[in-house]
XYZ file of C-alpha atoms in Angstrom:
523
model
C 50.998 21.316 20.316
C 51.322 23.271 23.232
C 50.786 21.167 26.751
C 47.771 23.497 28.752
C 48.677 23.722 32.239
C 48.180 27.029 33.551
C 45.032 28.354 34.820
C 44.076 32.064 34.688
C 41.842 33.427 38.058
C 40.436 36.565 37.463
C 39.463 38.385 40.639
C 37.072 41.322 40.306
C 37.175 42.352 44.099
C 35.181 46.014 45.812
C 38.345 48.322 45.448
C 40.672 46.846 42.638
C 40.703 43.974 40.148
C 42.974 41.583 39.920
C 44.530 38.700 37.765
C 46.793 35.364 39.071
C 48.314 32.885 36.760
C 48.382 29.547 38.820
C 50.162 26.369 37.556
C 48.616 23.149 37.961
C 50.312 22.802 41.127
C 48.325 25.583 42.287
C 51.332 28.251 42.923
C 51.228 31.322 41.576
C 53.434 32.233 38.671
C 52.467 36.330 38.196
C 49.881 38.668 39.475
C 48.559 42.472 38.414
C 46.378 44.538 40.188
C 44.398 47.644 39.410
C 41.980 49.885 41.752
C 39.556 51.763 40.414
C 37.368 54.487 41.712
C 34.117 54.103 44.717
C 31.466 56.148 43.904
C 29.137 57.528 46.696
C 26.650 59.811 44.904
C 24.808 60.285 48.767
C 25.068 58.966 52.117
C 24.141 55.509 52.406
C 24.915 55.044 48.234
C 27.690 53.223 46.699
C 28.513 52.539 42.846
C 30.979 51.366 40.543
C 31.601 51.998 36.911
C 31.145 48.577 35.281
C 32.995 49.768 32.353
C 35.426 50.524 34.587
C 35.081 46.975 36.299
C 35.606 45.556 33.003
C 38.744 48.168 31.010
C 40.509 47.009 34.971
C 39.862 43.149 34.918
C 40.960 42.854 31.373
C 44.027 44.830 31.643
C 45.382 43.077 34.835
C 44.692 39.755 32.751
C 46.778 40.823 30.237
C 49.520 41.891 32.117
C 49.356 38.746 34.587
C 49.790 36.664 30.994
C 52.980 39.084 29.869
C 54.206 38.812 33.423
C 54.105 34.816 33.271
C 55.926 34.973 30.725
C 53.384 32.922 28.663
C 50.576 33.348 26.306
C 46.787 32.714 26.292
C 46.999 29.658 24.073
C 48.992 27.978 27.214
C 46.356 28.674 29.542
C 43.666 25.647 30.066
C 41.119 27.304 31.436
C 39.861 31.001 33.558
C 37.678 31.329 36.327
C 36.284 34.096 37.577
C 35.507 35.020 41.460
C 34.072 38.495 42.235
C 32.141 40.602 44.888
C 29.103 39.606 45.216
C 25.972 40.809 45.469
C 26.852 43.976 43.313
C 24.646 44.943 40.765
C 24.837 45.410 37.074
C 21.974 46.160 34.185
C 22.994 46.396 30.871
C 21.689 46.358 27.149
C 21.669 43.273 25.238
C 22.172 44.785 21.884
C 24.868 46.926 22.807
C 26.229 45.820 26.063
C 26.015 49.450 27.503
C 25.107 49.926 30.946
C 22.060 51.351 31.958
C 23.112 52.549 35.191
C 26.020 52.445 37.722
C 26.590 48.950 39.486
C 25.135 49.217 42.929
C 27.543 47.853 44.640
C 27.396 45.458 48.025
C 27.674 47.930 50.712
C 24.973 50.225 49.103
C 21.679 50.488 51.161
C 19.155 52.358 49.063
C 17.156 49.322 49.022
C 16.634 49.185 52.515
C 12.576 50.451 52.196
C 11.843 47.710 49.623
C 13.147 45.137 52.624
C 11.148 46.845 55.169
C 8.156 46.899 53.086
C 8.444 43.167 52.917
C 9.331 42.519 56.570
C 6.352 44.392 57.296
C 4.263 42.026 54.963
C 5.415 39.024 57.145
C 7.358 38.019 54.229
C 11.117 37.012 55.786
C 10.176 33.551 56.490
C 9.156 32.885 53.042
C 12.841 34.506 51.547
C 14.794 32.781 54.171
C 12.873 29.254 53.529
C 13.781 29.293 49.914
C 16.870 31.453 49.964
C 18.685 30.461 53.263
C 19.248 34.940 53.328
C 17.822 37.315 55.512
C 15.672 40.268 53.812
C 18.576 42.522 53.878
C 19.172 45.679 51.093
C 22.661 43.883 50.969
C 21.455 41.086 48.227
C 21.455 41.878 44.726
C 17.337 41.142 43.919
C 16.301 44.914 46.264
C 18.967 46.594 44.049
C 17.792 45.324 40.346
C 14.669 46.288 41.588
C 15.842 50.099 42.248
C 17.311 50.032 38.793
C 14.169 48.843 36.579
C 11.976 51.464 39.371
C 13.954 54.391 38.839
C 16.067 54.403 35.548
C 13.327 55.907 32.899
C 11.902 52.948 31.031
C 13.826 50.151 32.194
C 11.140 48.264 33.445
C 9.429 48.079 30.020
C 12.429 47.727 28.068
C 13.488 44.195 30.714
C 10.051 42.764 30.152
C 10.511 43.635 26.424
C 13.586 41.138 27.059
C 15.953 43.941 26.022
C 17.966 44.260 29.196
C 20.476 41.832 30.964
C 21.288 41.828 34.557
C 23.969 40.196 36.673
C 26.253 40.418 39.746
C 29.623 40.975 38.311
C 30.709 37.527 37.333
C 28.115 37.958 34.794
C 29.030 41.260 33.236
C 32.930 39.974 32.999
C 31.404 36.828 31.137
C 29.076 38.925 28.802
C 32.453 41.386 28.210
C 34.875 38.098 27.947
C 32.678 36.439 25.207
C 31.399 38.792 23.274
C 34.376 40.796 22.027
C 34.610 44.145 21.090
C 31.659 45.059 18.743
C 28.113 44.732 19.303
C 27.832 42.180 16.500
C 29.769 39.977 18.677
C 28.423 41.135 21.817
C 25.158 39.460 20.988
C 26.442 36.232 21.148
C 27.487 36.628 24.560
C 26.775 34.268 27.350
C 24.480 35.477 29.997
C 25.038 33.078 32.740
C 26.111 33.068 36.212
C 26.897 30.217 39.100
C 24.588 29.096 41.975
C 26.892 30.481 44.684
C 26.384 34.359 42.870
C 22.871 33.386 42.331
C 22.163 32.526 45.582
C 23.049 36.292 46.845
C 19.920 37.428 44.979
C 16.744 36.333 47.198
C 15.435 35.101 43.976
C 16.692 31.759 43.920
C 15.397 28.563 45.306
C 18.331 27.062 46.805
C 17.144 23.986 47.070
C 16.325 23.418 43.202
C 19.119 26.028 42.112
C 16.221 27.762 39.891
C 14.785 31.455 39.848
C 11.547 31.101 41.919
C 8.284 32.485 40.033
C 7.039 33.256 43.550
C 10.520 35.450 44.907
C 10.530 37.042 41.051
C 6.436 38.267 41.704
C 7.400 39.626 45.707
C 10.376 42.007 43.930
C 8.162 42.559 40.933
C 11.451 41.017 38.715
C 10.640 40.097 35.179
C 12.236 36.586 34.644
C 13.518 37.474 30.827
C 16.274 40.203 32.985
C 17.789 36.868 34.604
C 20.643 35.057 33.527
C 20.934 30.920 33.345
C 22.618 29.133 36.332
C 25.101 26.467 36.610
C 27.330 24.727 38.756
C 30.357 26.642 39.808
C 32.544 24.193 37.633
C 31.191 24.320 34.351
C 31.586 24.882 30.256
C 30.257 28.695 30.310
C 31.571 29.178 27.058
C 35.231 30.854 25.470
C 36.845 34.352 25.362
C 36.623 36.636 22.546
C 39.760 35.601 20.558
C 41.013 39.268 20.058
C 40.933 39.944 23.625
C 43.802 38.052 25.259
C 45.547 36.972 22.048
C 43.484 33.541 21.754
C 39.863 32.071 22.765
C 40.896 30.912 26.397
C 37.354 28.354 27.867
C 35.767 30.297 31.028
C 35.187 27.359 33.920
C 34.996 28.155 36.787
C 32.804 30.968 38.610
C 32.079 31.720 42.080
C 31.363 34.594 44.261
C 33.985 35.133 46.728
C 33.657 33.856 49.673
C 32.482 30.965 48.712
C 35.519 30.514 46.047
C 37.721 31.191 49.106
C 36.011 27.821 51.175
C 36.668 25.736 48.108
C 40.440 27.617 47.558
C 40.716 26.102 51.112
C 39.823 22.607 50.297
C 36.800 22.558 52.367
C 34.616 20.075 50.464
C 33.067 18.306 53.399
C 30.686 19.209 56.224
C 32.041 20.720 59.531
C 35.461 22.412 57.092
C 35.689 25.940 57.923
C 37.532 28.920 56.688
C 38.271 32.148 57.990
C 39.436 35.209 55.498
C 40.443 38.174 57.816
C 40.407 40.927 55.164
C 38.821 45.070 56.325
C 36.257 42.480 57.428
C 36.260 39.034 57.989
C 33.774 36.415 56.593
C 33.647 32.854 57.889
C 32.045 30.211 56.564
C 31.265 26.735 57.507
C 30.523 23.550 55.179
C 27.403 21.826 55.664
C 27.287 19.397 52.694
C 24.068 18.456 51.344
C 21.956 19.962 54.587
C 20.167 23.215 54.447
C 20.529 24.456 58.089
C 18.605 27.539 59.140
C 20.510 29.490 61.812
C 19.610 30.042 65.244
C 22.109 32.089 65.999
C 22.430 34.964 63.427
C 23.816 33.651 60.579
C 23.050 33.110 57.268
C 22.768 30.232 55.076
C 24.717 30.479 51.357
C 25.060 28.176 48.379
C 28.460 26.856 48.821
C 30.778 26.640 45.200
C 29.297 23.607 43.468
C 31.458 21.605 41.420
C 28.611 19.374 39.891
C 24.543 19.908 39.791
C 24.312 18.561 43.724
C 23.284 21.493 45.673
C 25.840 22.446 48.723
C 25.528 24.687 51.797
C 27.762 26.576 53.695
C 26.869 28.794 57.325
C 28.138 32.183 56.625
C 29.012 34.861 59.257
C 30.658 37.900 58.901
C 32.549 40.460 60.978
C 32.586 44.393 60.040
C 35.493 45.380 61.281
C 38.668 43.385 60.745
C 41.690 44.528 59.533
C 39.859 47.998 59.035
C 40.425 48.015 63.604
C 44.496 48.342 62.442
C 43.756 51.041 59.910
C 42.095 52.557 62.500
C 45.361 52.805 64.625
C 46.620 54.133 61.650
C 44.953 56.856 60.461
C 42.686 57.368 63.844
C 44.571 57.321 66.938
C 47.954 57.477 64.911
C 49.478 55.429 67.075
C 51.604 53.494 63.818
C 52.919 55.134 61.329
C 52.456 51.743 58.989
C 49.847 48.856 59.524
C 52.607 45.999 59.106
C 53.911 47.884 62.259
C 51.177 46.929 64.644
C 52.428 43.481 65.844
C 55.486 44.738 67.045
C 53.676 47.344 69.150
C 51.534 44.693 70.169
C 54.257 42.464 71.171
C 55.947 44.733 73.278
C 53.872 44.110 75.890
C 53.107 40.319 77.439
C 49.238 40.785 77.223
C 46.357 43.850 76.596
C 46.580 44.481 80.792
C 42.762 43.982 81.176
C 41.535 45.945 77.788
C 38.800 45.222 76.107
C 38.394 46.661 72.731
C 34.976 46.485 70.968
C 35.385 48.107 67.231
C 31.996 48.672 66.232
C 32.582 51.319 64.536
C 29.613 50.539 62.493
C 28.020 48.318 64.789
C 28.336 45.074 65.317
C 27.533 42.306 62.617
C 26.901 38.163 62.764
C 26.011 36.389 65.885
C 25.055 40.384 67.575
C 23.762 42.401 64.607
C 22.965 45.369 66.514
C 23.272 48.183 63.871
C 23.082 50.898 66.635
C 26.054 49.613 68.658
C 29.523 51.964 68.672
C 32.790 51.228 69.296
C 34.725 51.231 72.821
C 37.457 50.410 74.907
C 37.171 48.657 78.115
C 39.551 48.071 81.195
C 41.236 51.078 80.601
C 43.647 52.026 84.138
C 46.961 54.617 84.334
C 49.147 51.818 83.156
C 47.419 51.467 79.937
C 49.289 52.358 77.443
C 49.341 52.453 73.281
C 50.674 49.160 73.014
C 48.035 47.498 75.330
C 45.675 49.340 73.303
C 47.048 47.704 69.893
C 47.206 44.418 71.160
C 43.526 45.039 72.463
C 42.797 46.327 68.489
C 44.164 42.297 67.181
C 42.560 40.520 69.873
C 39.446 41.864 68.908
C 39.377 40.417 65.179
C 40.118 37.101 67.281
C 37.436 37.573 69.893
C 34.461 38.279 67.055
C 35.817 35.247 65.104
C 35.849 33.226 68.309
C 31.882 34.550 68.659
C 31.213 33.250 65.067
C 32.217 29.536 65.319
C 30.806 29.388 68.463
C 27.307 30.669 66.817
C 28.232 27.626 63.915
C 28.933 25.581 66.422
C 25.515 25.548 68.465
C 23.805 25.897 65.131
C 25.836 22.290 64.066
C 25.124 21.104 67.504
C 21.414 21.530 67.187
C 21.056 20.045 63.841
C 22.590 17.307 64.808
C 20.594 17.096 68.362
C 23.361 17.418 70.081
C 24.094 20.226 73.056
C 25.435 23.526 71.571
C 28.384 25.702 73.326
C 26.728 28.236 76.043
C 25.008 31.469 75.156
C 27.589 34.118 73.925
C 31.206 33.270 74.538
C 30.789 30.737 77.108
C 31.791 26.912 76.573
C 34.799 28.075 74.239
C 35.558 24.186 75.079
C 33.260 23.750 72.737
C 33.368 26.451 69.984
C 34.848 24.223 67.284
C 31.087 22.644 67.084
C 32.629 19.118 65.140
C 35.526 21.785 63.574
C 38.730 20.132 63.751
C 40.758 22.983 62.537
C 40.187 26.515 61.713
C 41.725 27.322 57.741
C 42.615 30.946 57.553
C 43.873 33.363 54.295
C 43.442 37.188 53.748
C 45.446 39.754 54.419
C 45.438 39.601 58.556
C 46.396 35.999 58.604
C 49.956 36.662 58.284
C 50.164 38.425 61.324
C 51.212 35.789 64.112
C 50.143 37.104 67.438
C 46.241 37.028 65.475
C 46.585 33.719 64.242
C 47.977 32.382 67.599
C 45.508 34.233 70.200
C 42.896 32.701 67.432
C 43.765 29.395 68.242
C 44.125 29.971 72.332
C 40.277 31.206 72.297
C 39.029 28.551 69.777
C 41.227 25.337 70.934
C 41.353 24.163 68.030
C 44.348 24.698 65.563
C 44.707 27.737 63.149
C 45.955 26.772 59.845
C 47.643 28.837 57.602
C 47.994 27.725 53.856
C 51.180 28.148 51.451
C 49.115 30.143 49.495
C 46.922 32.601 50.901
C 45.535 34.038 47.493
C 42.430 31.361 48.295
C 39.564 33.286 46.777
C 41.533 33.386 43.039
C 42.603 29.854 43.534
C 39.396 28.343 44.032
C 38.140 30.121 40.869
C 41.312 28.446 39.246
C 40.414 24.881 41.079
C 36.887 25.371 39.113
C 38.386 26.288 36.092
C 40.712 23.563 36.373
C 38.172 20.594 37.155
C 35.996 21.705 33.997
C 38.578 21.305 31.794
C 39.665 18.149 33.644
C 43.145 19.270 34.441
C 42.329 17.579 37.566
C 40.496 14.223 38.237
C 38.329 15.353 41.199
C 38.220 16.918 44.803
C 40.725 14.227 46.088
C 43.314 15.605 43.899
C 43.141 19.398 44.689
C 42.415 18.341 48.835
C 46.343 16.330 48.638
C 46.982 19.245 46.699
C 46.411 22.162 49.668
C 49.651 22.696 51.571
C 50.024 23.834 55.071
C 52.398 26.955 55.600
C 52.372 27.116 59.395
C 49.968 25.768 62.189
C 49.095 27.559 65.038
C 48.029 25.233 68.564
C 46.608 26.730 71.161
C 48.600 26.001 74.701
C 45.889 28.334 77.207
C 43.699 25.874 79.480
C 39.882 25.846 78.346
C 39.212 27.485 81.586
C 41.188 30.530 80.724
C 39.949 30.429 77.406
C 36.457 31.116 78.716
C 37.260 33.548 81.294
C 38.662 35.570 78.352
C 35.495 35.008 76.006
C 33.311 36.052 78.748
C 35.221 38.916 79.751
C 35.000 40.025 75.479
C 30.650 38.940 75.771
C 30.809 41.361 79.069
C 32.527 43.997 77.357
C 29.970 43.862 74.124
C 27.022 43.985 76.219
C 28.437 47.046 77.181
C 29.020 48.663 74.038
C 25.146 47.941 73.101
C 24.110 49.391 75.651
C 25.716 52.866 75.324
């Protein structure tokens, strides 16, 4: 009998899907990616084809497996991570979708959220949901759906249609094979960290609240059951990857990068630096309402105990050096901009601000644009490129510092200045900062990070973190591994960036990067 020690992550991410065959070591043994196509019917509108979604994920699965060199039989167990909040309503008798996914970024729901801001109703979401009333969650966009696709209200209170985020519709696909006989023996679940992305879950009991459901007008029969993160969702169609492989693990991304990271405990961050950058914090057990512009998530749960993370995230990341790209022209390649960067000893006194879009957590000022500051004859491209990477570093740096006073005052403690003062003090009980993504191999980042933070920057081996959480889920279900302790030895360090700049300097250079955003708002 064949010995089941791989793990199979599949990653269903906002421009391509991907699959990563990890051993139980947690290395990666083969990888295949597809993209597949945005659709932006008007301004403002953003869909996917979850067919599309689904012919992508299964085909990168397949060739992952052929790539490993192995077959499904020797895998012990998939989990799936995904974007979240996307949107997808489907048939239950014949698994067709009734509509587009609605995708993350979309903001056609935006009126629904203002009607209910307007109704003094934000408290009451963010009490039970930890989430702002944003068109972002997935709850505004089902609602569109069953409002404006002809008869799908009636048809989900007739209990005829299935919704999800796209964990979800993968599951539904992975289970119930090929034919609709099959197909209605699928599972219809999804995991408390998706769920909580809806505004219609009670965080706190990890259940679909009656009163949330009546506010968005969402028939509860549409809704699909919840679970821990780690957990016995059921087994593949068979015919689909050659044999029935268990599904274990789920988790939306961001959360399945925190637990990829071995952050299990309170006060364990993570930083991804991706187009954007999203950083979360562990807070254990304790539901902390932010202060400071933030929003509070389910964190990946590996048993029925509800967890919480502090979430922040930053529009423009990596998307500031595609920018230089494609923009100003100033590189011919992104991979080129740290040399550029480097060829000067620091920005000479600029500031750049990209908010492009405007600027998100601790500011969220939608109307802000982006600008460069400190600009003088001797400025030149390279002082503007180094400006571009210090930036991503500088709105991190704002983030844990906005975690940190939110840590401080739960635990009555003093909280790090307004803004970016008291950088002393941004790690807020954070010993070290973990990063992954795309961004964090680029040194000068990762090393300015850690001279405005003062705490170290730590880069793992393996920087896939979002697909190896999903694996680490997968993997405890099935018991391949005995518990946290075992996948926190596990996590291996790659390189550690210390920060060497005094605090003193450290703040000057936050409160030069505050001064420079108060600028941009106010243009």
């Amino acid at each position: 009998m064949t010995h089941k020690t791989y793990l199979l992550a599949l990653d269903q991410g906002t421009s391509s899907s991907r699959s990563i065959v990890f051993d139980a070591q947690g290395r990666v043994r083969a990888m295949a990616q597809r993209e597949f196509r945005q659709i932006y019917p008007r301004a403002g509108w953003v869909e996917h084809d979850p067919k599309e979604l689904w012919a992508t994920q299964l085909v990168t699965a397949q060739e992952a497996l052929a790539k490993a060199g192995i077959g499904a039989a020797e895998v012990a167990s998939i989990g799936i991570t995904n974007q979240r909040e996307t949107t997808v309503v489907w048939s239950r008798a014949t698994g067709e979708p009734l509509y587009n996914a609605i995708v993350w970024q979309d903001r056609r729901a935006e009126p629904t959220c203002a009607a209910l801001r307007e109704r003094g109703l934000e408290a009451t979401f963010r009490a039970k949901t930890g989430l702002i009333l944003d068109a972002y969650f997935s709850g505004t966009k089902l609602k569109w759906i069953l409002d404006h696709v002809p008869g799908a209200r009636a048809a989900a209170q007739r209990g005829e249609l299935a919704f999800g985020t796209v964990d979800t519709w993968l599951m539904w696909m992975l289970t119930g094979g090929a034919d609709d006989a099959t197909r209605r023996h699928a599972v219809h679940a999804t995991d408390v960290s998706n769920a909580s992305r809806t505004l219609l879950l009670d965080v706190h009991r990890n259940a679909w609240d009656d009163e949330l459901l009546g506010l968005l007008d969402i028939p509860r029969e549409v809704l699909p059951a919840v679970h821990p993160s780690s957990h016995a969702y059921g087994s593949t169609h068979a015919a689909l990857l050659g044999a029935s492989v268990p599904i274990g693990g789920v988790a939306g991304d961001q959360q399945s990068a925190l637990f990829g990271q071995a952050c299990f405990k309170a006060g364990m961050a993570k930083n991804t630096y991706g187009t954007g950058c999203f950083m979360l914090m562990h807070t254990g057990a304790q539901f902390q309402t932010s202060t400071n512009g933030l929003i509070t998530t389910s964190a990946a749960q590996p048993t029925a105990t509800p967890e919480f993370a502090l979430e922040g995230s930053v529009f423009i990341g990596g998307a500031v050096v595609q920018w230089l790209r494609d923009g100003l022209r100033a590189i011919p390649a992104s991979g080129e901009v740290q040399g550029l960067a480097e060829s000067v000893p620091d920005s000479g006194g600029v500031i750049f601000v990209p908010a492009f879009t405007g600027l998100g957590a601790p500011y969220w000022n939608a109307q802000a644009r982006g600008a460069i500051v400190g600009l003088t004859r001797g400025t030149t491209v390279a002082h503007i490129a180094r400006a571009a990477l210090e930036s991503i570093a500088f709105q991190s740096a704002a983030l844990l510092a906005a975690m940190g006073r939110d840590a401080a005052a739960a635990s009555g403690g003093g909280g790090a200045g307004g803004g970016g003062a008291g950088a002393a003090s941004y790690g807020g009980g954070v010993a070290e900062l973990r990063v992954d993504g795309g961004a964090c191999v680029n040194d000068l980042l990762m090393q300015f990070q850690a001279e405005l933070l003062g705490i170290p920057v730590v880069r793992p081996q393996v920087i896939e973190t979002t697909a190896l959480g999903a694996a680490y889920l997968a993997g405890l279900s099935c018991g391949l591994y005995r518990g946290l302790d075992e996948l926190a030895a596990q996590w291996r360090v790659e390189r550690t960036f210390h920060p060497t700049l005094s605090r003193e300097r450290a703040a000057d250079l936050m409160a030069n990067w505050e001064r420079a955003v108060r600028q941009t708002v106010a243009v």
